[in-house]
Amino acid sequence: MSSSGRCGAGRHGRDRRAQVLLPAPGRARLTGDVPSTAVVGGGIAGLAAATALAERGVRVTLYEREEGLGGRLAGWPVRLADGSRATMSRGFHAFFRQYYNLRGLLRRTDPGLTSLVPLPDYPLRHRDGLADSFAQVPRTPPWSALGFVALSPAFGWRDLAAMEPRAALPLLDVRVPEVYERFDGISAEDFLDRINFPRAARHLAFEVFSRSFFADPRELSAAELMVMFHIYFLGSSEGLLFDVPREPFPQALWEPLAGYLRGLGAEVRTGTPVHRVRTLPEGDLVVECEGTADRHQAVVLALDTPGLRHVVGASPQLGDAAWREDIAALRTAPPFLVSRLWLDRPVREDRAGFLGTSGYEGLDNVSVLDRWEGEAARWAARTGGSVVELHAYAVDEGAERKEVQRRIVGQLHEVYPETSDARVVDAVHEWRADCPVFSAGGYRRRPAVRTPHRRVVLAGDHVRTGLPVALMERAATSGFLAANQLLTGWGVRGQVLWTVPRSGRSRLLSALATRAARP
């Protein structure tokens, strides 16, 4: 691994400290009798794997159970009560500037990333009146972390003095994957208690990270929390600012990428769930769908957690007993709700495109889509209204769903009072419970890209990579790693990858953290 990159962080570059992971040497692409590979799952991980393979001459068939690509970033058409058409999705996603590999995937069809638009801030608000912003926080480590402390009303210097320095020092030099060995066994909540992290700042700052995993901080692995802190505060200079798609996910991202794959000769089969995978004595694999059985030389399982459990459970020839038990043990995070409201009047002009919220009885964030999404903006301009989206994460399994929907709309009226008089032209409430959960102590059993079968690999945001990546970037990175694993076996050079550094960037902070780790 070398450590080079273009200077300066931003939409079109990467942090100068970003690290490059070079693939194994090999030919540029396959020729002649090329192998056929099934990529099962058309989310980010599957699209990354399919792209890397097809670009190098592999015959790729991409299977996706839904009618559209994108996985948990898919979109689908809905008709509103006023007769207009709109695109519904599973909700807002932030494309952070540290998502080097995901952004590299999107550049296949959009070299300048013109399909993304930056939001000016990442504001946070607590119900008790505290508010934070990341717009003015310095982005160069370690000033990023110090700047957050200095500028945050939720984190005073007295709070800093009251923290347990020896216990807190590991935050300053997170090393991946070693951080999982040391801190995966405790929860994020317990770790923050251990270092005496101030309660107010915890709600505003660290809760954002745990909620990004759709998880309760009392259950989330402390190691995952620390990796997120490293990615955004001390491992890179891109900070916590991000971009969002200018149009709904299908139009902006996935339809162009599907066209790109087809142009490379890949077959894209949507609306085609895979039921199981069989192995043949000579080593090939058979992917079984409804009414079809296709023969391939390799398989990438790029499924979400329930999908992976289902396919592996129905494929008794795959893997060994220990691996299969680990797959069966994978869990999903609690249910979450995305409520999108089409209102007959605008919200106030100064409202942010995205606002993280805390203390509002389940409401975790509010997006005003017409601030940045073209489709929503056109509807708002035509009707004089606005399009607002609400998220509620980690909802109690036993909660009455209509009551949760009613409650978070009520919380919207508290956050943005002008919405209380608005008429709801239409509303779509989307409930899901298929995100991976990263519970304390679960890292050892999470699957890796490699499997016991040399021609079967895994990809997804639930897959271990050994790199400081998370969420959508983990999905993209794992997809490229899965492709690289197969390409190496065929003597072909794979995809170059980038990550933030695997350890802290400050020698002084690293030395202090190392000293704190000694008995």
Coordinates of C-alpha atoms in Angstrom, one line a residue:
M1 CA 0.0 0.0 0.0
S2 CA 1.2 3.5 -0.8
S3 CA -0.1 6.7 0.5
S4 CA -0.5 9.1 -2.3
G5 CA -3.3 11.2 -3.7
R6 CA -4.3 14.5 -5.1
C7 CA -3.9 17.5 -2.7
G8 CA -7.1 19.1 -1.4
A9 CA -10.4 17.6 -0.5
G10 CA -13.7 18.2 -2.3
R11 CA -16.2 16.9 -4.7
H12 CA -13.6 16.2 -7.4
G13 CA -10.6 15.2 -5.4
R14 CA -9.6 13.3 -2.3
D15 CA -7.7 14.0 0.9
R16 CA -4.0 14.1 0.2
R17 CA -3.5 11.6 3.0
A18 CA -5.9 9.1 1.5
Q19 CA -4.3 5.6 1.1
V20 CA -4.4 3.6 -2.1
L21 CA -4.8 -0.2 -2.1
L22 CA -3.3 -1.6 -5.3
P23 CA -4.7 -4.9 -6.6
A24 CA -2.6 -7.9 -7.3
P25 CA -0.7 -7.7 -10.6
G26 CA -2.2 -9.4 -13.7
R27 CA -3.5 -8.9 -17.2
A28 CA -5.6 -5.9 -18.0
R29 CA -8.6 -8.0 -19.0
L30 CA -9.8 -11.5 -20.0
T31 CA -9.9 -12.6 -23.6
G32 CA -11.0 -15.8 -25.4
D33 CA -13.3 -18.2 -23.4
V34 CA -14.1 -15.9 -20.5
P35 CA -15.8 -17.1 -17.3
S36 CA -19.4 -16.3 -16.5
T37 CA -20.2 -14.7 -13.1
A38 CA -23.5 -14.2 -11.4
V39 CA -23.8 -11.1 -9.2
V40 CA -26.8 -11.7 -6.9
G41 CA -28.1 -8.3 -5.7
G42 CA -28.3 -5.0 -7.5
G43 CA -27.6 -2.6 -4.7
I44 CA -24.4 -0.6 -4.4
A45 CA -22.2 -3.7 -3.5
G46 CA -23.6 -5.7 -6.4
L47 CA -23.2 -2.8 -8.9
A48 CA -19.6 -2.2 -7.8
A49 CA -18.8 -5.9 -8.3
A50 CA -20.6 -6.2 -11.6
T51 CA -18.9 -3.1 -12.9
A52 CA -15.3 -4.1 -12.0
L53 CA -15.9 -7.6 -13.5
A54 CA -17.6 -6.5 -16.7
E55 CA -14.9 -3.8 -17.3
R56 CA -12.3 -6.6 -17.4
G57 CA -14.1 -8.8 -19.8
V58 CA -16.0 -11.2 -17.5
R59 CA -19.4 -12.2 -18.7
V60 CA -21.7 -10.9 -15.9
T61 CA -25.3 -11.6 -15.2
L62 CA -26.8 -9.3 -12.5
Y63 CA -29.8 -10.6 -10.7
E64 CA -32.0 -8.2 -8.7
R65 CA -35.3 -9.2 -7.0
E66 CA -36.9 -5.8 -7.2
E67 CA -37.9 -4.0 -10.4
G68 CA -35.2 -1.4 -10.1
L69 CA -31.6 -1.3 -9.1
G70 CA -30.1 0.5 -6.1
G71 CA -30.9 -1.9 -3.2
R72 CA -31.6 0.2 -0.2
L73 CA -31.2 3.3 -2.4
A74 CA -33.8 2.2 -4.9
G75 CA -36.8 4.3 -6.0
W76 CA -40.2 3.5 -7.4
P77 CA -43.0 5.5 -9.0
V78 CA -46.1 6.5 -7.0
R79 CA -49.1 8.5 -8.1
L80 CA -50.2 11.3 -5.6
A81 CA -53.7 12.2 -4.6
D82 CA -53.4 15.3 -6.9
G83 CA -52.8 13.1 -9.9
S84 CA -49.1 13.9 -10.3
R85 CA -46.4 11.3 -10.4
A86 CA -43.5 11.1 -8.0
T87 CA -40.6 8.8 -7.1
M88 CA -40.7 7.3 -3.6
S89 CA -37.6 5.8 -1.9
R90 CA -36.4 4.5 1.4
G91 CA -35.2 8.0 2.3
F92 CA -32.4 10.5 2.4
H93 CA -28.8 9.3 2.1
A94 CA -25.7 11.5 2.5
F95 CA -22.9 11.0 0.0
F96 CA -20.0 12.1 2.1
R97 CA -16.8 13.3 0.5
Q98 CA -14.8 10.3 2.1
Y99 CA -16.8 7.9 0.0
Y100 CA -13.9 7.5 -2.5
N101 CA -14.9 4.2 -3.9
L102 CA -18.6 4.8 -4.2
R103 CA -17.9 8.1 -5.9
G104 CA -15.5 6.3 -8.2
L105 CA -18.3 3.9 -9.2
L106 CA -20.6 6.9 -9.9
R107 CA -17.9 8.5 -12.0
R108 CA -18.3 5.7 -14.6
T109 CA -21.3 7.5 -15.9
D110 CA -20.8 11.0 -14.4
P111 CA -17.1 11.9 -14.4
G112 CA -17.7 15.3 -12.9
L113 CA -20.3 14.0 -10.3
T114 CA -22.7 16.6 -11.7
S115 CA -25.6 14.4 -10.5
L116 CA -24.7 15.4 -6.9
V117 CA -25.2 18.7 -5.3
P118 CA -23.6 19.8 -2.0
L119 CA -25.6 20.8 1.0
P120 CA -24.1 23.8 2.8
D121 CA -24.3 22.4 6.4
Y122 CA -25.1 19.4 8.6
P123 CA -27.1 21.0 11.3
L124 CA -28.2 19.2 14.5
R125 CA -30.9 20.3 16.9
H126 CA -31.9 18.9 20.3
R127 CA -35.3 19.5 21.7
D128 CA -33.9 21.3 24.7
G129 CA -32.7 24.1 22.5
L130 CA -29.1 23.1 21.9
A131 CA -28.0 23.2 18.3
D132 CA -24.8 22.3 16.4
S133 CA -23.4 22.9 12.9
F134 CA -20.5 21.4 11.1
A135 CA -20.2 24.1 8.4
Q136 CA -17.7 26.2 10.4
V137 CA -15.8 23.3 12.0
P138 CA -12.2 23.0 10.5
R139 CA -11.8 20.0 8.4
T140 CA -8.1 19.3 8.9
P141 CA -7.2 16.9 11.7
P142 CA -6.7 17.3 14.6
W143 CA -8.2 20.8 14.3
S144 CA -11.5 19.2 13.2
A145 CA -12.0 17.6 16.6
L146 CA -10.7 20.5 18.5
G147 CA -12.8 22.9 16.4
F148 CA -15.9 20.9 17.2
V149 CA -15.2 21.2 20.9
A150 CA -14.5 24.9 20.6
L151 CA -17.6 25.7 18.5
S152 CA -20.2 23.4 20.0
P153 CA -22.5 24.8 22.6
A154 CA -23.1 21.2 23.8
F155 CA -19.4 20.6 24.6
G156 CA -17.7 23.1 26.9
W157 CA -14.1 23.2 28.1
R158 CA -15.3 22.1 31.5
D159 CA -16.8 19.0 29.9
L160 CA -13.4 18.4 28.2
A161 CA -11.6 18.7 31.6
A162 CA -14.1 16.3 33.2
M163 CA -13.5 13.5 30.7
E164 CA -11.3 10.5 31.6
P165 CA -8.3 11.2 29.4
R166 CA -6.7 7.7 29.6
A167 CA -10.0 6.1 28.6
A168 CA -10.6 8.7 25.8
L169 CA -7.2 8.6 24.2
P170 CA -7.9 5.6 22.0
L171 CA -10.4 7.8 20.1
L172 CA -7.4 9.8 18.9
D173 CA -5.6 7.0 17.2
V174 CA -8.2 4.5 15.8
R175 CA -6.5 1.7 14.0
V176 CA -8.4 -0.7 11.7
P177 CA -8.9 -3.6 12.2
E178 CA -7.2 -3.6 15.6
V179 CA -10.0 -1.3 17.0
Y180 CA -12.4 -4.2 16.7
E181 CA -10.2 -6.5 18.8
R182 CA -10.1 -4.0 21.6
F183 CA -13.5 -2.3 21.6
D184 CA -16.1 -4.5 19.7
G185 CA -17.0 -6.2 23.0
I186 CA -18.6 -3.1 24.5
S187 CA -21.5 -0.9 23.4
A188 CA -21.1 2.7 22.2
E189 CA -23.1 3.9 25.2
D190 CA -20.9 2.1 27.6
F191 CA -17.8 3.5 26.0
L192 CA -19.1 7.0 26.1
D193 CA -20.0 6.5 29.8
R194 CA -16.5 5.1 30.4
I195 CA -14.8 8.3 29.1
N196 CA -17.4 10.5 30.7
F197 CA -18.4 12.1 27.3
P198 CA -20.8 15.0 28.1
R199 CA -24.4 13.9 27.8
A200 CA -25.5 16.9 25.7
A201 CA -22.8 16.5 23.1
R202 CA -23.4 12.8 23.0
H203 CA -27.0 13.4 22.0
L204 CA -26.1 15.8 19.3
A205 CA -22.9 14.3 17.9
F206 CA -22.3 10.7 18.6
E207 CA -26.0 9.8 18.4
V208 CA -25.8 10.9 14.8
F209 CA -23.3 8.1 14.1
S210 CA -25.3 5.4 15.9
R211 CA -28.5 6.5 14.1
S212 CA -26.6 6.3 10.8
F213 CA -26.5 2.5 11.5
F214 CA -30.3 2.5 12.3
A215 CA -29.3 1.3 15.8
D216 CA -29.7 2.2 19.4
P217 CA -26.3 3.4 20.9
R218 CA -26.9 1.0 23.8
E219 CA -26.5 -1.8 21.4
L220 CA -24.1 -0.5 18.7
S221 CA -20.5 -1.7 18.9
A222 CA -18.2 0.9 20.3
A223 CA -15.6 -0.1 17.7
E224 CA -18.1 0.9 14.9
L225 CA -18.6 4.3 16.6
M226 CA -14.9 4.8 16.9
V227 CA -14.3 4.0 13.3
M228 CA -17.0 6.6 12.3
F229 CA -15.3 9.2 14.5
H230 CA -12.0 8.4 12.8
I231 CA -13.4 8.6 9.3
Y232 CA -15.1 12.0 9.8
F233 CA -12.9 13.8 12.4
L234 CA -9.3 12.5 12.6
G235 CA -8.8 10.3 9.6
S236 CA -9.7 12.7 6.8
S237 CA -10.0 16.4 5.9
E238 CA -13.4 16.2 4.2
G239 CA -15.3 16.6 7.5
L240 CA -19.0 16.0 7.9
L241 CA -20.2 17.9 4.8
F242 CA -21.8 15.9 2.0
D243 CA -23.6 15.8 -1.3
V244 CA -27.0 14.6 -2.3
P245 CA -28.4 13.5 -5.7
R246 CA -30.1 16.3 -7.8
E247 CA -32.8 13.9 -8.9
P248 CA -34.3 10.7 -7.4
F249 CA -31.9 7.8 -7.1
P250 CA -33.1 5.8 -10.2
Q251 CA -32.8 8.7 -12.6
A252 CA -29.7 10.3 -11.2
L253 CA -27.6 7.2 -10.4
W254 CA -28.8 3.7 -11.2
E255 CA -30.4 3.9 -14.6
P256 CA -27.2 5.4 -16.1
L257 CA -25.1 2.7 -14.4
A258 CA -27.4 0.0 -15.7
G259 CA -27.0 1.4 -19.2
Y260 CA -23.2 1.4 -18.7
L261 CA -23.2 -2.2 -17.6
R262 CA -25.3 -3.3 -20.6
G263 CA -22.9 -1.4 -22.8
L264 CA -20.1 -3.6 -21.4
G265 CA -22.1 -6.8 -22.3
A266 CA -23.5 -7.5 -18.9
E267 CA -27.0 -8.9 -18.6
V268 CA -29.1 -7.0 -16.0
R269 CA -32.2 -8.9 -14.8
T270 CA -34.4 -7.0 -12.5
G271 CA -37.5 -8.5 -11.0
T272 CA -35.6 -11.8 -10.7
P273 CA -35.1 -13.1 -7.1
V274 CA -32.6 -15.9 -6.7
H275 CA -33.8 -18.8 -4.7
R276 CA -30.7 -20.9 -4.2
V277 CA -27.2 -21.7 -5.5
R278 CA -26.1 -25.3 -6.3
T279 CA -22.5 -26.5 -6.9
L280 CA -21.7 -29.0 -9.6
P281 CA -19.0 -31.7 -9.3
E282 CA -16.7 -30.0 -11.9
G283 CA -16.8 -26.8 -9.9
D284 CA -19.3 -24.7 -11.7
L285 CA -22.3 -23.2 -9.9
V286 CA -26.0 -23.1 -10.8
V287 CA -28.1 -20.1 -9.8
E288 CA -31.7 -21.0 -9.5
C289 CA -34.5 -18.5 -10.1
E290 CA -38.2 -19.0 -10.7
G291 CA -38.3 -21.3 -13.7
T292 CA -34.6 -20.9 -14.7
A293 CA -31.3 -22.4 -13.6
D294 CA -28.2 -20.6 -15.0
R295 CA -24.7 -22.1 -15.0
H296 CA -21.8 -19.8 -13.9
Q297 CA -18.2 -20.2 -13.0
A298 CA -18.4 -17.8 -10.0
V299 CA -21.0 -16.1 -7.9
V300 CA -21.0 -12.8 -6.0
L301 CA -23.6 -12.8 -3.2
A302 CA -24.3 -9.1 -2.8
L303 CA -27.5 -9.4 -0.8
D304 CA -28.9 -7.6 2.2
T305 CA -28.9 -9.5 5.5
P306 CA -32.3 -11.2 5.1
G307 CA -31.6 -12.1 1.5
L308 CA -28.2 -13.6 2.3
R309 CA -29.6 -15.7 5.1
H310 CA -32.4 -16.9 2.8
V311 CA -30.1 -17.9 -0.1
V312 CA -27.5 -19.5 2.0
G313 CA -30.1 -21.3 4.1
A314 CA -31.6 -22.7 0.9
S315 CA -28.2 -23.7 -0.6
P316 CA -26.9 -26.5 1.7
Q317 CA -23.9 -27.1 -0.6
L318 CA -22.4 -23.7 0.0
G319 CA -19.7 -23.2 2.7
D320 CA -18.9 -25.2 5.7
A321 CA -20.9 -25.6 9.0
A322 CA -19.2 -22.8 10.9
W323 CA -19.6 -20.3 8.0
R324 CA -23.3 -21.3 7.5
E325 CA -23.9 -20.8 11.3
D326 CA -22.4 -17.4 11.2
I327 CA -24.6 -16.4 8.2
A328 CA -27.7 -17.7 10.0
A329 CA -26.8 -15.7 13.1
L330 CA -26.7 -12.4 11.2
R331 CA -29.3 -10.0 12.6
T332 CA -31.1 -6.9 11.3
A333 CA -31.5 -3.6 13.1
P334 CA -35.0 -2.6 14.5
P335 CA -37.6 -1.3 12.1
F336 CA -37.4 2.2 10.8
L337 CA -39.9 4.5 9.2
V338 CA -39.6 7.0 6.3
S339 CA -42.6 9.3 6.0
R340 CA -42.7 11.6 3.0
L341 CA -45.3 14.4 3.1
W342 CA -46.4 16.6 0.1
L343 CA -47.7 19.8 1.8
D344 CA -49.8 22.5 0.3
R345 CA -47.6 25.3 1.4
P346 CA -43.8 25.9 1.7
V347 CA -41.7 25.6 4.8
R348 CA -39.8 28.7 5.9
E349 CA -37.1 29.8 3.4
D350 CA -34.3 29.5 6.0
R351 CA -35.0 25.9 6.8
A352 CA -32.1 23.5 6.0
G353 CA -32.3 20.9 3.4
F354 CA -31.4 18.4 6.1
L355 CA -31.7 18.6 9.9
G356 CA -30.6 16.0 12.4
T357 CA -32.9 16.0 15.5
S358 CA -32.6 14.5 18.9
G359 CA -35.0 14.3 21.9
Y360 CA -38.1 14.5 19.8
E361 CA -39.7 11.2 20.8
G362 CA -38.5 9.2 17.8
L363 CA -38.0 11.8 15.1
D364 CA -34.4 11.5 14.0
N365 CA -34.2 13.9 11.1
V366 CA -36.1 16.1 8.7
S367 CA -35.4 16.7 5.1
V368 CA -36.9 19.4 2.9
L369 CA -36.5 17.6 -0.5
D370 CA -37.5 20.6 -2.6
R371 CA -34.4 22.4 -1.4
W372 CA -32.2 20.0 -3.5
E373 CA -34.1 17.3 -5.4
G374 CA -35.3 18.4 -8.8
E375 CA -38.4 16.3 -8.9
A376 CA -39.6 17.6 -5.5
A377 CA -38.6 21.2 -6.5
R378 CA -40.7 21.1 -9.7
W379 CA -43.7 19.8 -7.7
A380 CA -43.3 22.5 -5.1
A381 CA -42.9 25.2 -7.8
R382 CA -46.0 24.0 -9.6
T383 CA -48.2 23.8 -6.5
G384 CA -46.8 26.3 -4.2
G385 CA -46.2 23.6 -1.6
S386 CA -43.2 21.6 -0.2
V387 CA -42.0 18.1 0.1
V388 CA -40.8 17.1 3.5
E389 CA -39.4 13.7 4.7
L390 CA -39.2 12.4 8.2
H391 CA -37.1 9.5 9.6
A392 CA -37.6 7.4 12.7
Y393 CA -34.9 4.9 13.4
A394 CA -34.7 1.9 15.8
V395 CA -38.4 1.9 16.4
D396 CA -39.6 -0.5 19.1
E397 CA -40.7 -3.8 17.5
G398 CA -44.0 -3.7 19.4
A399 CA -44.9 -0.1 18.6
E400 CA -48.2 0.5 16.8
R401 CA -47.1 1.8 13.4
K402 CA -49.9 4.3 12.7
E403 CA -49.3 5.8 16.1
V404 CA -45.5 6.2 15.3
Q405 CA -46.5 7.8 12.0
R406 CA -48.8 10.2 13.7
R407 CA -46.3 11.1 16.4
I408 CA -43.4 12.0 14.2
V409 CA -45.7 14.2 12.1
G410 CA -46.6 15.9 15.3
Q411 CA -42.9 16.3 16.1
L412 CA -42.4 17.9 12.7
H413 CA -44.9 20.6 13.7
E414 CA -42.8 21.3 16.8
V415 CA -39.6 21.4 14.8
Y416 CA -41.0 23.5 12.0
P417 CA -44.2 25.2 13.5
E418 CA -45.3 26.6 10.1
T419 CA -46.1 23.1 9.0
S420 CA -48.8 22.7 11.6
D421 CA -51.3 24.7 9.4
A422 CA -50.3 22.9 6.2
R423 CA -52.7 20.5 4.5
V424 CA -51.1 17.2 3.6
V425 CA -51.8 16.7 -0.1
D426 CA -50.5 13.2 0.2
A427 CA -48.3 11.0 2.4
V428 CA -46.3 7.8 1.9
H429 CA -45.1 5.9 5.0
E430 CA -42.4 3.4 4.2
W431 CA -41.6 0.8 6.9
R432 CA -38.5 -1.4 6.6
A433 CA -36.4 -3.7 8.8
D434 CA -33.6 -5.1 6.7
C435 CA -30.5 -3.0 7.7
P436 CA -27.6 -4.9 9.3
V437 CA -27.1 -4.4 13.0
F438 CA -23.5 -4.1 14.4
S439 CA -24.1 -5.2 18.0
A440 CA -21.3 -5.2 20.6
G441 CA -19.4 -8.4 20.3
G442 CA -20.6 -9.4 16.9
Y443 CA -17.6 -8.5 14.7
R444 CA -15.9 -11.9 14.8
R445 CA -19.0 -13.6 13.4
R446 CA -19.6 -11.1 10.6
P447 CA -18.7 -12.7 7.2
A448 CA -15.7 -11.6 5.2
V449 CA -15.5 -11.2 1.4
R450 CA -13.9 -14.6 1.1
T451 CA -16.0 -17.7 1.8
P452 CA -15.1 -21.4 2.1
H453 CA -15.9 -21.8 -1.6
R454 CA -13.2 -20.3 -3.7
R455 CA -15.6 -19.2 -6.4
V456 CA -18.2 -17.7 -4.2
V457 CA -17.6 -14.2 -2.6
L458 CA -19.7 -11.9 -0.5
A459 CA -20.3 -8.1 -0.7
G460 CA -22.4 -5.7 1.2
D461 CA -22.3 -3.2 4.1
H462 CA -22.6 -6.1 6.6
V463 CA -19.3 -7.6 5.2
R464 CA -16.0 -7.2 7.0
T465 CA -13.3 -5.5 4.9
G466 CA -10.6 -4.7 7.4
L467 CA -10.7 -1.1 6.2
P468 CA -11.9 2.2 7.7
V469 CA -15.1 2.3 5.7
A470 CA -18.8 2.3 6.7
L471 CA -22.3 2.4 5.3
M472 CA -22.6 3.0 1.5
E473 CA -18.8 3.2 1.2
R474 CA -18.4 -0.2 2.9
A475 CA -20.9 -1.6 0.4
A476 CA -19.0 -0.2 -2.6
T477 CA -15.6 -1.2 -1.2
S478 CA -16.7 -4.7 -0.5
G479 CA -18.2 -5.1 -4.0
F480 CA -14.9 -4.1 -5.6
L481 CA -13.0 -6.4 -3.2
A482 CA -15.2 -9.3 -4.1
A483 CA -14.6 -8.6 -7.8
N484 CA -10.8 -8.4 -7.1
Q485 CA -10.8 -11.7 -5.3
L486 CA -12.3 -13.4 -8.4
L487 CA -10.1 -11.5 -10.8
T488 CA -6.9 -12.4 -9.0
G489 CA -7.8 -16.1 -9.4
W490 CA -8.1 -15.5 -13.1
G491 CA -4.8 -13.6 -13.3
V492 CA -6.5 -10.3 -14.0
R493 CA -5.6 -7.0 -12.3
G494 CA -8.5 -5.7 -10.3
Q495 CA -9.9 -2.3 -9.1
V496 CA -7.6 0.2 -7.4
L497 CA -9.2 1.2 -4.1
W498 CA -8.9 4.2 -1.8
T499 CA -9.6 4.7 1.9
V500 CA -8.9 7.2 4.7
P501 CA -5.7 6.1 6.6
R502 CA -6.1 3.0 8.6
S503 CA -4.7 4.8 11.7
G504 CA -4.6 8.3 13.1
R505 CA -2.7 11.0 11.2
S506 CA -1.0 12.7 14.2
R507 CA 2.2 11.2 15.6
L508 CA 1.7 13.0 18.9
L509 CA -1.8 11.7 19.3
S510 CA -0.8 8.2 18.2
A511 CA 2.0 8.2 20.8
L512 CA -0.4 9.3 23.6
A513 CA -2.9 6.7 22.6
T514 CA -0.2 4.0 22.5
R515 CA 0.9 5.0 26.0
A516 CA -2.7 4.9 27.3
A517 CA -3.1 1.3 25.9
R518 CA -0.2 0.0 28.0
P519 CA -1.2 -1.8 31.3

